[in-house]
Amino acid sequence: MDGRIAVLASGAGSNLQALLDDPEVGPHIALVLSDRREAPALDRAGAAGVETAVLEPGAFASREDFDRALAAFLEERGIAFVLLAGFMRILGPHVVGGFAERILNVHPALLPAFPGAHAVRDALSWGVRVTGATVHLVDGDVDHGPIVLQEPVPVHPDDDELSLHRRIQEAEHRLFPEAARMLLGGRLKVEGRLVHILKDVPG
Ligand code: GRF
């Protein structure tokens, strides 16, 4: 397995930590990039000795300029794979097109239910008994690309957004490194919306 990974994160970075701690994935993480200078994820990267970078959207004239700069930044650093670990920006066509089938996102619901930034709150208000975590490949639409792995998480009667999100994150921390290992190992074969998970590395 080779391939330099960039992890993009805006927040606490618990998923980043799970990726850093994975013995197969962690050593490939070459860059942690955030859109927020104060993101605790950057401290986790620093503690692991991984290069960090901040690209603040406010510093760019338009979304397109930000997208183009991000794509160029990743390409200049020889990044092969991009993992979105709580990155709260929508990627534009330069990044999505430049890294087609090489970007994974983790989402705190069983897609296609509850896409968007408030998935845990939305699932609770809908009254579902089961929600969960999804890892999917990223395409041009938000929380939409082909699904790689999912894990259900039951909703308890006394759950609030925080307690439910914590339990979903435990599932995320299992699923995301597992899916990243598959991507790195060339084991994901995409056919339209379907992702076939190969047992052995092709070739
Ligand atoms: C995760 O729950 C992820 O599903 C969502 O944002 C959260 C990020 O958490 N997209 P963390 O920064 O990895 O702790």
PDB file of C-alpha atoms and ligand atoms in Angstrom:
ATOM      1  CA  MET A   1       0.000   0.000   0.000  1.00  0.00           C
ATOM      2  CA  ASP A   2       1.398   3.388  -0.879  1.00  0.00           C
ATOM      3  CA  GLY A   3      -0.242   6.764  -1.333  1.00  0.00           C
ATOM      4  CA  ARG A   4      -0.048   9.944   0.610  1.00  0.00           C
ATOM      5  CA  ILE A   5      -3.222  10.858   2.478  1.00  0.00           C
ATOM      6  CA  ALA A   6      -4.536  14.312   3.342  1.00  0.00           C
ATOM      7  CA  VAL A   7      -7.128  14.463   6.111  1.00  0.00           C
ATOM      8  CA  LEU A   8      -9.388  17.540   6.017  1.00  0.00           C
ATOM      9  CA  ALA A   9     -10.992  18.444   9.349  1.00  0.00           C
ATOM     10  CA  SER A  10     -12.774  21.453  10.840  1.00  0.00           C
ATOM     11  CA  GLY A  11     -13.414  20.351  14.407  1.00  0.00           C
ATOM     12  CA  ALA A  12     -12.402  18.165  17.328  1.00  0.00           C
ATOM     13  CA  GLY A  13     -10.676  15.588  15.162  1.00  0.00           C
ATOM     14  CA  SER A  14     -11.766  12.382  16.890  1.00  0.00           C
ATOM     15  CA  ASN A  15     -12.066  10.718  13.479  1.00  0.00           C
ATOM     16  CA  LEU A  16      -8.652  12.063  12.525  1.00  0.00           C
ATOM     17  CA  GLN A  17      -7.328  10.455  15.720  1.00  0.00           C
ATOM     18  CA  ALA A  18      -8.850   7.088  14.796  1.00  0.00           C
ATOM     19  CA  LEU A  19      -7.160   7.338  11.386  1.00  0.00           C
ATOM     20  CA  LEU A  20      -3.810   8.370  12.902  1.00  0.00           C
ATOM     21  CA  ASP A  21      -4.023   5.452  15.353  1.00  0.00           C
ATOM     22  CA  ASP A  22      -4.677   2.881  12.644  1.00  0.00           C
ATOM     23  CA  PRO A  23      -1.426   1.008  11.982  1.00  0.00           C
ATOM     24  CA  GLU A  24      -2.091   0.744   8.233  1.00  0.00           C
ATOM     25  CA  VAL A  25      -3.604   4.173   7.591  1.00  0.00           C
ATOM     26  CA  GLY A  26      -1.754   6.369  10.088  1.00  0.00           C
ATOM     27  CA  PRO A  27       1.703   6.148   8.494  1.00  0.00           C
ATOM     28  CA  HIS A  28       0.258   7.370   5.162  1.00  0.00           C
ATOM     29  CA  ILE A  29      -1.209  10.573   6.574  1.00  0.00           C
ATOM     30  CA  ALA A  30       1.079  13.249   5.176  1.00  0.00           C
ATOM     31  CA  LEU A  31      -1.050  16.333   5.740  1.00  0.00           C
ATOM     32  CA  VAL A  32      -3.894  17.551   7.953  1.00  0.00           C
ATOM     33  CA  LEU A  33      -5.633  20.590   6.536  1.00  0.00           C
ATOM     34  CA  SER A  34      -8.308  22.702   8.171  1.00  0.00           C
ATOM     35  CA  ASP A  35     -10.455  25.654   7.176  1.00  0.00           C
ATOM     36  CA  ARG A  36     -10.335  26.817  10.827  1.00  0.00           C
ATOM     37  CA  ARG A  37      -7.097  27.953  12.454  1.00  0.00           C
ATOM     38  CA  GLU A  38      -8.422  27.018  15.927  1.00  0.00           C
ATOM     39  CA  ALA A  39      -9.556  23.473  15.038  1.00  0.00           C
ATOM     40  CA  PRO A  40      -8.363  21.046  17.753  1.00  0.00           C
ATOM     41  CA  ALA A  41      -7.750  18.536  14.941  1.00  0.00           C
ATOM     42  CA  LEU A  42      -4.635  20.553  14.078  1.00  0.00           C
ATOM     43  CA  ASP A  43      -3.223  19.948  17.573  1.00  0.00           C
ATOM     44  CA  ARG A  44      -3.784  16.219  17.193  1.00  0.00           C
ATOM     45  CA  ALA A  45      -1.897  16.303  13.886  1.00  0.00           C
ATOM     46  CA  GLY A  46       0.917  18.325  15.457  1.00  0.00           C
ATOM     47  CA  ALA A  47       1.173  15.830  18.333  1.00  0.00           C
ATOM     48  CA  ALA A  48       1.500  13.023  15.788  1.00  0.00           C
ATOM     49  CA  GLY A  49       4.213  14.904  13.909  1.00  0.00           C
ATOM     50  CA  VAL A  50       2.086  15.355  10.786  1.00  0.00           C
ATOM     51  CA  GLU A  51       2.332  18.497   8.636  1.00  0.00           C
ATOM     52  CA  THR A  52      -0.593  20.864   9.115  1.00  0.00           C
ATOM     53  CA  ALA A  53      -2.038  23.597   6.943  1.00  0.00           C
ATOM     54  CA  VAL A  54      -4.874  26.098   7.208  1.00  0.00           C
ATOM     55  CA  LEU A  55      -6.750  27.356   4.185  1.00  0.00           C
ATOM     56  CA  GLU A  56      -9.341  29.902   5.282  1.00  0.00           C
ATOM     57  CA  PRO A  57     -12.179  30.397   2.797  1.00  0.00           C
ATOM     58  CA  GLY A  58     -12.445  34.053   3.862  1.00  0.00           C
ATOM     59  CA  ALA A  59      -9.027  34.659   2.333  1.00  0.00           C
ATOM     60  CA  PHE A  60     -10.380  33.850  -1.135  1.00  0.00           C
ATOM     61  CA  ALA A  61     -12.568  35.993  -3.361  1.00  0.00           C
ATOM     62  CA  SER A  62     -14.971  33.173  -4.236  1.00  0.00           C
ATOM     63  CA  ARG A  63     -15.815  29.541  -3.531  1.00  0.00           C
ATOM     64  CA  GLU A  64     -14.260  28.684  -6.857  1.00  0.00           C
ATOM     65  CA  ASP A  65     -10.963  30.337  -5.945  1.00  0.00           C
ATOM     66  CA  PHE A  66     -10.921  28.399  -2.668  1.00  0.00           C
ATOM     67  CA  ASP A  67     -11.662  25.161  -4.481  1.00  0.00           C
ATOM     68  CA  ARG A  68      -8.936  25.773  -7.058  1.00  0.00           C
ATOM     69  CA  ALA A  69      -6.386  26.687  -4.372  1.00  0.00           C
ATOM     70  CA  LEU A  70      -7.253  23.607  -2.311  1.00  0.00           C
ATOM     71  CA  ALA A  71      -6.898  21.294  -5.323  1.00  0.00           C
ATOM     72  CA  ALA A  72      -3.542  22.863  -6.250  1.00  0.00           C
ATOM     73  CA  PHE A  73      -2.313  22.652  -2.647  1.00  0.00           C
ATOM     74  CA  LEU A  74      -3.122  18.936  -2.432  1.00  0.00           C
ATOM     75  CA  GLU A  75      -1.629  18.175  -5.843  1.00  0.00           C
ATOM     76  CA  GLU A  76       1.601  20.083  -5.105  1.00  0.00           C
ATOM     77  CA  ARG A  77       2.093  17.905  -2.046  1.00  0.00           C
ATOM     78  CA  GLY A  78       1.645  14.675  -3.998  1.00  0.00           C
ATOM     79  CA  ILE A  79      -1.554  13.732  -2.187  1.00  0.00           C
ATOM     80  CA  ALA A  80      -3.199  10.595  -3.568  1.00  0.00           C
ATOM     81  CA  PHE A  81      -6.182  10.238  -1.214  1.00  0.00           C
ATOM     82  CA  VAL A  82      -8.363  12.713   0.671  1.00  0.00           C
ATOM     83  CA  LEU A  83     -10.277  11.804   3.832  1.00  0.00           C
ATOM     84  CA  LEU A  84     -12.963  14.215   5.039  1.00  0.00           C
ATOM     85  CA  ALA A  85     -13.081  13.861   8.811  1.00  0.00           C
ATOM     86  CA  GLY A  86     -15.646  16.444   9.858  1.00  0.00           C
ATOM     87  CA  PHE A  87     -14.693  18.986   7.192  1.00  0.00           C
ATOM     88  CA  MET A  88     -17.525  21.513   7.209  1.00  0.00           C
ATOM     89  CA  ARG A  89     -16.975  22.881   3.686  1.00  0.00           C
ATOM     90  CA  ILE A  90     -18.520  21.638   0.482  1.00  0.00           C
ATOM     91  CA  LEU A  91     -15.809  20.586  -1.934  1.00  0.00           C
ATOM     92  CA  GLY A  92     -15.973  22.108  -5.407  1.00  0.00           C
ATOM     93  CA  PRO A  93     -15.412  20.521  -8.830  1.00  0.00           C
ATOM     94  CA  HIS A  94     -11.639  21.060  -8.894  1.00  0.00           C
ATOM     95  CA  VAL A  95     -11.070  18.935  -5.807  1.00  0.00           C
ATOM     96  CA  VAL A  96     -13.872  16.441  -6.464  1.00  0.00           C
ATOM     97  CA  GLY A  97     -12.848  16.015 -10.132  1.00  0.00           C
ATOM     98  CA  GLY A  98      -9.123  15.944  -9.422  1.00  0.00           C
ATOM     99  CA  PHE A  99      -9.521  13.210  -6.812  1.00  0.00           C
ATOM    100  CA  ALA A 100     -12.439  11.266  -8.286  1.00  0.00           C
ATOM    101  CA  GLU A 101     -13.072   7.999  -6.408  1.00  0.00           C
ATOM    102  CA  ARG A 102     -10.211   8.908  -4.072  1.00  0.00           C
ATOM    103  CA  ILE A 103     -12.135  10.970  -1.492  1.00  0.00           C
ATOM    104  CA  LEU A 104     -13.990   9.456   1.468  1.00  0.00           C
ATOM    105  CA  ASN A 105     -16.389  11.232   3.800  1.00  0.00           C
ATOM    106  CA  VAL A 106     -17.800  10.096   7.139  1.00  0.00           C
ATOM    107  CA  HIS A 107     -21.376  11.091   7.936  1.00  0.00           C
ATOM    108  CA  PRO A 108     -23.308  10.629  11.212  1.00  0.00           C
ATOM    109  CA  ALA A 109     -26.462   9.005   9.784  1.00  0.00           C
ATOM    110  CA  LEU A 110     -27.476   6.106   7.575  1.00  0.00           C
ATOM    111  CA  LEU A 111     -27.476   7.874   4.195  1.00  0.00           C
ATOM    112  CA  PRO A 112     -29.525   8.615   2.202  1.00  0.00           C
ATOM    113  CA  ALA A 113     -31.458   9.472   5.378  1.00  0.00           C
ATOM    114  CA  PHE A 114     -30.523  12.744   7.052  1.00  0.00           C
ATOM    115  CA  PRO A 115     -27.896  14.343   4.825  1.00  0.00           C
ATOM    116  CA  GLY A 116     -26.574  17.779   5.765  1.00  0.00           C
ATOM    117  CA  ALA A 117     -24.905  19.446   8.711  1.00  0.00           C
ATOM    118  CA  HIS A 118     -27.483  18.494  11.395  1.00  0.00           C
ATOM    119  CA  ALA A 119     -27.862  14.772  10.779  1.00  0.00           C
ATOM    120  CA  VAL A 120     -27.981  13.714  14.431  1.00  0.00           C
ATOM    121  CA  ARG A 121     -30.495  16.412  15.425  1.00  0.00           C
ATOM    122  CA  ASP A 122     -32.627  15.642  12.358  1.00  0.00           C
ATOM    123  CA  ALA A 123     -32.697  11.906  13.137  1.00  0.00           C
ATOM    124  CA  LEU A 124     -33.751  12.593  16.743  1.00  0.00           C
ATOM    125  CA  SER A 125     -36.517  15.003  15.734  1.00  0.00           C
ATOM    126  CA  TRP A 126     -37.809  12.550  13.146  1.00  0.00           C
ATOM    127  CA  GLY A 127     -38.177   9.930  15.873  1.00  0.00           C
ATOM    128  CA  VAL A 128     -36.208   7.137  14.204  1.00  0.00           C
ATOM    129  CA  ARG A 129     -35.367   4.119  16.380  1.00  0.00           C
ATOM    130  CA  VAL A 130     -32.153   3.392  14.489  1.00  0.00           C
ATOM    131  CA  THR A 131     -29.648   5.725  12.882  1.00  0.00           C
ATOM    132  CA  GLY A 132     -25.939   5.178  12.341  1.00  0.00           C
ATOM    133  CA  ALA A 133     -22.743   6.043  10.527  1.00  0.00           C
ATOM    134  CA  THR A 134     -21.881   6.025   6.827  1.00  0.00           C
ATOM    135  CA  VAL A 135     -18.576   6.199   4.992  1.00  0.00           C
ATOM    136  CA  HIS A 136     -19.000   7.065   1.335  1.00  0.00           C
ATOM    137  CA  LEU A 137     -17.037   8.170  -1.703  1.00  0.00           C
ATOM    138  CA  VAL A 138     -17.476  11.841  -2.485  1.00  0.00           C
ATOM    139  CA  ASP A 139     -19.092  13.015  -5.703  1.00  0.00           C
ATOM    140  CA  GLY A 140     -20.372  16.435  -6.780  1.00  0.00           C
ATOM    141  CA  ASP A 141     -23.403  16.415  -4.464  1.00  0.00           C
ATOM    142  CA  VAL A 142     -23.433  16.750  -0.689  1.00  0.00           C
ATOM    143  CA  ASP A 143     -23.547  13.475   1.309  1.00  0.00           C
ATOM    144  CA  HIS A 144     -24.470  11.670  -1.884  1.00  0.00           C
ATOM    145  CA  GLY A 145     -21.635   9.539  -3.318  1.00  0.00           C
ATOM    146  CA  PRO A 146     -21.478   5.716  -3.452  1.00  0.00           C
ATOM    147  CA  ILE A 147     -21.644   4.076  -0.036  1.00  0.00           C
ATOM    148  CA  VAL A 148     -18.664   2.046   1.186  1.00  0.00           C
ATOM    149  CA  LEU A 149     -19.620   1.038   4.744  1.00  0.00           C
ATOM    150  CA  GLN A 150     -22.493   1.624   7.160  1.00  0.00           C
ATOM    151  CA  GLU A 151     -23.138   0.668  10.765  1.00  0.00           C
ATOM    152  CA  PRO A 152     -26.494   1.008  12.517  1.00  0.00           C
ATOM    153  CA  VAL A 153     -26.723   2.671  15.934  1.00  0.00           C
ATOM    154  CA  PRO A 154     -29.903   2.365  18.049  1.00  0.00           C
ATOM    155  CA  VAL A 155     -31.544   5.508  19.383  1.00  0.00           C
ATOM    156  CA  HIS A 156     -32.243   5.265  23.117  1.00  0.00           C
ATOM    157  CA  PRO A 157     -35.389   6.862  24.611  1.00  0.00           C
ATOM    158  CA  ASP A 158     -33.305   9.199  26.800  1.00  0.00           C
ATOM    159  CA  ASP A 159     -30.825  10.209  24.070  1.00  0.00           C
ATOM    160  CA  ASP A 160     -30.065  13.840  23.395  1.00  0.00           C
ATOM    161  CA  GLU A 161     -28.035  15.083  20.441  1.00  0.00           C
ATOM    162  CA  LEU A 162     -24.759  14.792  22.352  1.00  0.00           C
ATOM    163  CA  SER A 163     -25.237  11.272  23.728  1.00  0.00           C
ATOM    164  CA  LEU A 164     -26.448   9.938  20.381  1.00  0.00           C
ATOM    165  CA  HIS A 165     -23.634  11.649  18.468  1.00  0.00           C
ATOM    166  CA  ARG A 166     -21.081  10.137  20.883  1.00  0.00           C
ATOM    167  CA  ARG A 167     -22.395   6.629  20.193  1.00  0.00           C
ATOM    168  CA  ILE A 168     -22.455   7.256  16.449  1.00  0.00           C
ATOM    169  CA  GLN A 169     -18.862   8.468  16.627  1.00  0.00           C
ATOM    170  CA  GLU A 170     -17.802   5.179  18.209  1.00  0.00           C
ATOM    171  CA  ALA A 171     -19.130   3.513  15.053  1.00  0.00           C
ATOM    172  CA  GLU A 172     -17.414   6.123  12.866  1.00  0.00           C
ATOM    173  CA  HIS A 173     -14.090   5.401  14.526  1.00  0.00           C
ATOM    174  CA  ARG A 174     -14.437   1.742  13.510  1.00  0.00           C
ATOM    175  CA  LEU A 175     -15.765   2.307  10.005  1.00  0.00           C
ATOM    176  CA  PHE A 176     -13.590   5.163   8.753  1.00  0.00           C
ATOM    177  CA  PRO A 177     -10.177   3.497   9.223  1.00  0.00           C
ATOM    178  CA  GLU A 178     -11.591   0.259   7.782  1.00  0.00           C
ATOM    179  CA  ALA A 179     -12.872   2.049   4.663  1.00  0.00           C
ATOM    180  CA  ALA A 180      -9.596   3.994   4.356  1.00  0.00           C
ATOM    181  CA  ARG A 181      -7.656   0.714   4.400  1.00  0.00           C
ATOM    182  CA  MET A 182      -9.838  -0.543   1.549  1.00  0.00           C
ATOM    183  CA  LEU A 183      -9.325   2.636  -0.479  1.00  0.00           C
ATOM    184  CA  LEU A 184      -5.556   2.640   0.075  1.00  0.00           C
ATOM    185  CA  GLY A 185      -5.356  -1.032  -0.809  1.00  0.00           C
ATOM    186  CA  GLY A 186      -7.167  -0.527  -4.133  1.00  0.00           C
ATOM    187  CA  ARG A 187     -10.012  -2.731  -2.930  1.00  0.00           C
ATOM    188  CA  LEU A 188     -12.936  -0.458  -3.855  1.00  0.00           C
ATOM    189  CA  LYS A 189     -14.407  -1.007  -7.295  1.00  0.00           C
ATOM    190  CA  VAL A 190     -17.111   1.498  -8.197  1.00  0.00           C
ATOM    191  CA  GLU A 191     -19.900   0.660 -10.642  1.00  0.00           C
ATOM    192  CA  GLY A 192     -22.383   3.513 -10.756  1.00  0.00           C
ATOM    193  CA  ARG A 193     -23.777   3.807  -7.249  1.00  0.00           C
ATOM    194  CA  LEU A 194     -22.464   0.409  -6.189  1.00  0.00           C
ATOM    195  CA  VAL A 195     -19.159  -0.120  -4.461  1.00  0.00           C
ATOM    196  CA  HIS A 196     -17.768  -3.643  -4.684  1.00  0.00           C
ATOM    197  CA  ILE A 197     -15.295  -4.479  -1.971  1.00  0.00           C
ATOM    198  CA  LEU A 198     -12.594  -6.743  -3.367  1.00  0.00           C
ATOM    199  CA  LYS A 199     -11.007  -9.355  -1.114  1.00  0.00           C
ATOM    200  CA  ASP A 200      -7.580  -9.163  -2.700  1.00  0.00           C
ATOM    201  CA  VAL A 201      -5.579  -6.347  -4.180  1.00  0.00           C
ATOM    202  CA  PRO A 202      -6.056  -6.362  -7.983  1.00  0.00           C
ATOM    203  CA  GLY A 203      -3.107  -7.187 -10.255  1.00  0.00           C
TER     204      GLY A 203
HETATM  205  C1  GRF B   1     -18.351  13.437  12.839  1.00  0.00           C
HETATM  206  O1  GRF B   1     -19.403  12.964  13.601  1.00  0.00           O
HETATM  207  C2  GRF B   1     -18.655  13.347  11.367  1.00  0.00           C
HETATM  208  O2  GRF B   1     -19.562  12.350  11.030  1.00  0.00           O
HETATM  209  C3  GRF B   1     -19.255  14.685  11.047  1.00  0.00           C
HETATM  210  O3  GRF B   1     -18.551  15.580  11.865  1.00  0.00           O
HETATM  211  C4  GRF B   1     -18.119  14.921  13.045  1.00  0.00           C
HETATM  212  C5  GRF B   1     -16.674  15.261  13.253  1.00  0.00           C
HETATM  213  O4  GRF B   1     -16.200  14.843  14.495  1.00  0.00           O
HETATM  214  N1  GRF B   1     -19.158  14.938   9.631  1.00  0.00           N
HETATM  215  P1  GRF B   1     -14.647  14.796  14.787  1.00  0.00           P
HETATM  216  O5  GRF B   1     -14.073  16.182  14.474  1.00  0.00           O
HETATM  217  O6  GRF B   1     -14.026  13.740  13.923  1.00  0.00           O
HETATM  218  O7  GRF B   1     -14.522  14.484  16.252  1.00  0.00           O
END
